[in-house]
Amino acid sequence: MSALAETLREKLKSRRARTGVVGLGYVGLPLAVELAKAGFHATGIDLDGRKVQAVNEGRSYIPDVATKDVESLSRAGKLDASTDFAVVRDLDTINICVPTPLRKTKDPDMSYIVSAVEGIAKYLHPGMLIVLESTTYPGTTDEVVQPMLEATGLKAGVDFFLAFSPERVDPGNPTFQTHNVPKVVGGFTPTCSALAKELYGSAIETIVPVSSTRVAEMVKLLENTFRAVNIGLVNELALMCDRMNIDVWEVVDAAKTKPFGFMAFYPGPGLGGHCIPIDPFYLSWKAKQTGFDPRFIELAGHINAGMPHYVVDKVGEALNTRRKAINGSSILILGVAYKRDIDDMRESPALDIMGLLLARGANIAYADPFVPEVHAREWSGGYDIKAVDDAKRGAIGKYDCVVIITDHKSFDYETIVAEADLVVDTRNAVKQPRPNVFKLGAPRAEESEKALA
Ligand SMILES: NC(=O)c1ccc[n+]([C@@H]2O[C@H](COP(=O)([O-])OP(=O)(O)OC[C@H]3O[C@@H](n4cnc5c(N)ncnc54)[C@H](O)[C@@H]3O)[C@@H](O)[C@H]2O)c1
């Protein structure tokens, strides 16, 4: 190891290293807090002045991070934040945790990574360790980040150290959080790996070194493509079960009793979140550049992207039994966050479902204790809507149809089913078949009775 690397290693071991995190969102804030808890001084950099102010005032705005942690660390002088990249001058390490969305055309939008690296490059100095954490296509670290940083005249692996380490945070998961999810680390050189391992090893229980940045980038894409493809498979099975009058939920629950060789995935109204609907397309975009046609990803994408349309068809089917049309009906959407008990709306299928219902002339309202208002982008219908407090006794009956998109625990499903005229349940929130419940991928109570007769 060079003297520069030895110095950084010693600073990491003794916790004298000053750590930095660029992008203080769902990934970055928990990481900054873990680094500060591990004994480092951690500085967050974010363009959003409200987040920076919150950290400096000792407040958390991420549900998985306790305000008392941010408060005590900021009061102890261990955690602070800035909108100004000039703080990089004083930092020894930086983890980049900025967004990696898709453009409308499903091409990677690298603008956040590029702008973060530009900010860092201005103040890059010898002996620094830079780790990219944003989920991205294989090759980003050495094709995009490395040349931008080397344009300063410093060389990766010699003057500064470079690695990729995918983030695996699962927002809302009470068991697995930043500190106890194993961390895959791939360095540009073995020394880069060793230093990144040293940094993460101080705050995270298990480190999994791999041989290169590209392997580490691909690991994350395998994990998320695995989920997208399996969800696509079970969504297709749900569409099949619907035609065949079989309850897909019962099928999956029975199949998962197999103690080996099966892993349960559940159907739903469509993919949501910042990862599963997006990351596989980073991989397919890159694979296509090598002339490879990644068919599983595209097929799963087609099936999963079609689910909101299927939900809207179900709503039409339900209303039809009352001789009503979607056009002019009043419809209450229950839950709009992309999954249960969180406030994250990114890529939520509820956005498309509400947009499709509006386009068909429905009067829609939604209730979600985690999401006070929704602003849909142009391609989801371009509408703005505020939550109503109607998921309660006495309010549900005024709607022609209630559609369960997100099965938040706080909803009282008994009351909903008892008071609603029609319920479309996309999450198996209502366990027992009921005549007024139309479940995604399952026969209606009347149909199952006919099948039994
Ligand atoms: N949220 C998850 O569950 C999750 C899980 C695993 C991986 N990831 C990946 O981690 C990355 C970050 O995701 P997230 O959910 O934390 O995003 P986020 O939107 O919650 O946070 C990103 C933050 O980066 C800031 N930012 C944007 N551009 C910046 C710049 N140039 N300089 C400084 N700050 C900038 C934004 O203001 C925002 O606060 C993405 O690549 C995502 O795919 C997310």
mmCIF file of C-alpha atoms in Angstrom, residues 2 4-5 121 124-130 141-142 145-163 188-189 191-192 195:
data_model
loop_
_atom_site.group_PDB
_atom_site.id
_atom_site.type_symbol
_atom_site.label_atom_id
_atom_site.label_comp_id
_atom_site.label_asym_id
_atom_site.label_seq_id
_atom_site.Cartn_x
_atom_site.Cartn_y
_atom_site.Cartn_z
ATOM 1 C CA SER A 2 1.257 3.502 -0.865
ATOM 2 C CA LEU A 4 -1.214 7.941 0.781
ATOM 3 C CA ALA A 5 -3.329 4.805 1.166
ATOM 4 C CA ALA A 121 -14.014 17.184 -8.736
ATOM 5 C CA LEU A 124 -10.819 16.624 -5.045
ATOM 6 C CA HIS A 125 -7.496 16.302 -3.276
ATOM 7 C CA PRO A 126 -4.883 13.549 -2.949
ATOM 8 C CA GLY A 127 -5.664 10.706 -0.553
ATOM 9 C CA MET A 128 -9.472 10.863 -0.871
ATOM 10 C CA LEU A 129 -11.743 7.832 -1.206
ATOM 11 C CA ILE A 130 -14.809 8.279 -3.455
ATOM 12 C CA THR A 141 -17.756 4.048 -12.074
ATOM 13 C CA ASP A 142 -14.892 3.542 -14.534
ATOM 14 C CA VAL A 145 -16.926 8.881 -12.635
ATOM 15 C CA GLN A 146 -13.261 7.972 -13.057
ATOM 16 C CA PRO A 147 -12.575 10.138 -16.168
ATOM 17 C CA MET A 148 -14.363 13.120 -14.620
ATOM 18 C CA LEU A 149 -12.277 12.859 -11.451
ATOM 19 C CA GLU A 150 -9.077 12.160 -13.386
ATOM 20 C CA ALA A 151 -9.629 15.321 -15.443
ATOM 21 C CA THR A 152 -8.320 17.082 -12.313
ATOM 22 C CA GLY A 153 -4.910 15.554 -13.031
ATOM 23 C CA LEU A 154 -5.128 13.100 -10.117
ATOM 24 C CA LYS A 155 -5.053 9.363 -10.928
ATOM 25 C CA ALA A 156 -7.526 6.812 -9.619
ATOM 26 C CA GLY A 157 -5.928 4.069 -7.539
ATOM 27 C CA VAL A 158 -2.799 6.213 -7.105
ATOM 28 C CA ASP A 159 -3.691 9.738 -5.987
ATOM 29 C CA PHE A 160 -7.287 9.055 -4.966
ATOM 30 C CA PHE A 161 -9.246 5.858 -4.385
ATOM 31 C CA LEU A 162 -12.434 4.825 -6.135
ATOM 32 C CA ALA A 163 -15.064 2.134 -5.457
ATOM 33 C CA PHE A 188 -11.071 0.119 -8.854
ATOM 34 C CA THR A 189 -7.870 -1.503 -7.488
ATOM 35 C CA THR A 191 -6.186 -0.952 -2.452
ATOM 36 C CA CYS A 192 -9.372 0.954 -3.313
ATOM 37 C CA LEU A 195 -10.013 1.216 1.915
#
